Amino acid sequence: MNNVYFVQPNNDLSGSLFLPYAVGTIAAYSFSREEINREYRLCQFVFTKRKIEELLEEIEKPYIIGFSNYMWSVQYNLDLASAIKKKWPECIIVFGGIQVTDDTEYLNKYPFIDLLIHGEGEEVFYDILMALSEGKEIENVFNI
């Protein structure tokens, strides 16, 4: 079973946190399908900016991690993704969200990122998971 994680951290505003809606919809789209549940295990959602060292202790052999990036979370996501890639070099790091540029700038600047999703991520992330499970080329997935 391949472990799938999602990261969409937000800031603690006077004790209030927002649930990770964007990655929640991406996870719901994929994990509502039987073929995904046969191959993948939905693991923890990271939606607070916790110490990276603590998170690395909790994460169990990640296969793929989807990061949703906003102005307030992109640096934290970059730091976490880099640390994950150092600990698990085979883990597939996927970046999406409003802060991801429409070109390959992130891939060139941050070599620990494997894929970028441009635009809406629900269908694209599902297509990535399916391509990986079927041994197909992920380069053919639309919008990455």
Short mmCIF file of C-alpha atoms in Angstrom, two decimals:
data_model
loop_
_atom_site.label_atom_id
_atom_site.label_comp_id
_atom_site.label_asym_id
_atom_site.label_seq_id
_atom_site.Cartn_x
_atom_site.Cartn_y
_atom_site.Cartn_z
CA MET A 1 0.00 0.00 0.00
CA ASN A 2 1.43 3.38 -1.03
CA ASN A 3 1.09 6.19 1.52
CA VAL A 4 -0.37 9.51 0.32
CA TYR A 5 -0.10 12.70 2.36
CA PHE A 6 -1.41 16.21 1.79
CA VAL A 7 -0.02 19.49 3.11
CA GLN A 8 -1.91 22.80 3.28
CA PRO A 9 -0.71 24.65 6.38
CA ASN A 10 -2.30 27.86 7.53
CA ASN A 11 -1.59 30.39 10.21
CA ASP A 12 -3.08 30.16 13.68
CA LEU A 13 -5.23 33.29 13.88
CA SER A 14 -6.10 33.86 17.54
CA GLY A 15 -6.61 30.17 18.14
CA SER A 16 -8.61 29.61 14.95
CA LEU A 17 -7.46 27.31 12.18
CA PHE A 18 -9.03 26.69 8.82
CA LEU A 19 -9.44 23.13 7.62
CA PRO A 20 -7.51 22.34 4.41
CA TYR A 21 -10.34 22.67 1.89
CA ALA A 22 -8.23 22.60 -1.29
CA VAL A 23 -6.34 19.40 -0.50
CA GLY A 24 -9.47 17.99 1.08
CA THR A 25 -11.31 18.18 -2.22
CA ILE A 26 -8.34 16.69 -4.06
CA ALA A 27 -8.19 13.78 -1.61
CA ALA A 28 -11.97 13.28 -1.72
CA TYR A 29 -11.97 13.18 -5.52
CA SER A 30 -9.29 10.49 -5.66
CA PHE A 31 -10.16 8.42 -2.60
CA SER A 32 -13.85 8.19 -3.47
CA ARG A 33 -12.77 5.69 -6.15
CA GLU A 34 -12.20 2.02 -5.45
CA GLU A 35 -9.21 1.74 -7.78
CA ILE A 36 -7.34 4.36 -5.75
CA ASN A 37 -8.19 2.74 -2.42
CA ARG A 38 -6.80 -0.58 -3.65
CA GLU A 39 -3.37 0.93 -4.35
CA TYR A 40 -3.07 3.87 -1.96
CA ARG A 41 -3.58 4.69 1.70
CA LEU A 42 -4.76 8.19 2.62
CA CYS A 43 -2.63 9.37 5.51
CA GLN A 44 -2.33 12.51 7.57
CA PHE A 45 -3.30 16.00 6.43
CA VAL A 46 -0.81 18.64 7.57
CA PHE A 47 -2.72 21.86 8.06
CA THR A 48 -0.73 23.59 10.81
CA LYS A 49 2.84 24.85 10.76
CA ARG A 50 4.32 22.36 13.16
CA LYS A 51 7.99 21.73 13.72
CA ILE A 52 9.35 19.91 10.70
CA GLU A 53 11.38 17.52 12.87
CA GLU A 54 8.17 16.42 14.65
CA LEU A 55 6.36 15.82 11.38
CA LEU A 56 9.23 13.76 10.02
CA GLU A 57 8.84 11.47 13.02
CA GLU A 58 5.11 11.00 12.36
CA ILE A 59 5.20 10.48 8.61
CA GLU A 60 5.45 6.83 7.58
CA LYS A 61 7.26 6.00 4.34
CA PRO A 62 5.51 8.49 2.05
CA TYR A 63 5.00 7.49 -1.56
CA ILE A 64 3.57 10.81 -2.76
CA ILE A 65 2.83 14.10 -0.99
CA GLY A 66 0.69 16.88 -2.42
CA PHE A 67 1.42 20.43 -1.27
CA SER A 68 -1.06 23.28 -1.72
CA ASN A 69 0.80 26.59 -1.78
CA TYR A 70 -0.37 30.02 -0.73
CA MET A 71 1.56 33.18 0.03
CA TRP A 72 1.53 32.38 3.76
CA SER A 73 2.60 28.75 3.38
CA VAL A 74 4.99 28.47 0.45
CA GLN A 75 8.24 28.87 2.41
CA TYR A 76 7.12 26.37 5.06
CA ASN A 77 6.10 23.95 2.29
CA LEU A 78 9.47 24.33 0.58
CA ASP A 79 11.31 23.65 3.84
CA LEU A 80 9.13 20.63 4.64
CA ALA A 81 9.34 19.22 1.11
CA SER A 82 13.13 19.55 1.13
CA ALA A 83 13.37 17.74 4.48
CA ILE A 84 11.04 14.97 3.28
CA LYS A 85 13.06 14.46 0.09
CA LYS A 86 16.28 14.21 2.13
CA LYS A 87 14.78 11.55 4.40
CA TRP A 88 12.82 9.71 1.67
CA PRO A 89 14.49 10.46 -1.69
CA GLU A 90 12.05 8.18 -3.53
CA CYS A 91 8.99 10.13 -2.31
CA ILE A 92 7.19 12.00 -5.10
CA ILE A 93 6.75 15.67 -4.19
CA VAL A 94 3.87 17.45 -5.95
CA PHE A 95 3.36 21.21 -5.69
CA GLY A 96 0.20 23.03 -6.68
CA GLY A 97 -1.81 26.04 -5.63
CA ILE A 98 -1.98 29.72 -6.38
CA GLN A 99 1.71 30.42 -5.67
CA VAL A 100 2.98 27.89 -8.20
CA THR A 101 3.97 29.67 -11.38
CA ASP A 102 2.64 28.55 -14.76
CA ASP A 103 6.14 27.69 -15.98
CA THR A 104 8.85 25.34 -14.71
CA GLU A 105 10.52 27.89 -12.43
CA TYR A 106 9.84 25.84 -9.28
CA LEU A 107 11.27 22.68 -10.82
CA ASN A 108 14.45 24.50 -11.85
CA LYS A 109 14.87 26.36 -8.56
CA TYR A 110 13.85 23.54 -6.19
CA PRO A 111 15.14 20.18 -7.45
CA PHE A 112 13.39 18.29 -4.63
CA ILE A 113 10.01 19.03 -6.28
CA ASP A 114 9.08 16.34 -8.78
CA LEU A 115 5.81 17.61 -10.28
CA LEU A 116 3.84 20.83 -10.56
CA ILE A 117 0.09 20.93 -10.97
CA HIS A 118 -1.16 23.95 -12.87
CA GLY A 119 -4.79 24.90 -12.32
CA GLU A 120 -7.37 22.77 -10.53
CA GLY A 121 -5.87 19.70 -8.91
CA GLU A 122 -8.66 17.20 -8.35
CA GLU A 123 -8.61 15.40 -11.70
CA VAL A 124 -4.89 15.90 -12.22
CA PHE A 125 -3.88 14.34 -8.89
CA TYR A 126 -6.20 11.40 -9.58
CA ASP A 127 -4.64 11.01 -13.03
CA ILE A 128 -1.15 11.06 -11.49
CA LEU A 129 -2.09 8.33 -9.01
CA MET A 130 -3.65 6.22 -11.76
CA ALA A 131 -0.66 6.64 -14.09
CA LEU A 132 1.72 5.63 -11.31
CA SER A 133 -0.33 2.59 -10.32
CA GLU A 134 -0.64 1.45 -13.94
CA GLY A 135 3.04 2.02 -14.72
CA LYS A 136 2.25 4.68 -17.33
CA GLU A 137 4.31 7.76 -18.13
CA ILE A 138 3.19 10.61 -15.87
CA GLU A 139 4.55 13.11 -18.41
CA ASN A 140 1.34 12.46 -20.37
CA VAL A 141 -0.90 13.68 -17.52
CA PHE A 142 -2.62 16.92 -18.51
CA ASN A 143 -1.72 20.08 -16.53
CA ILE A 144 1.55 18.97 -14.97
#
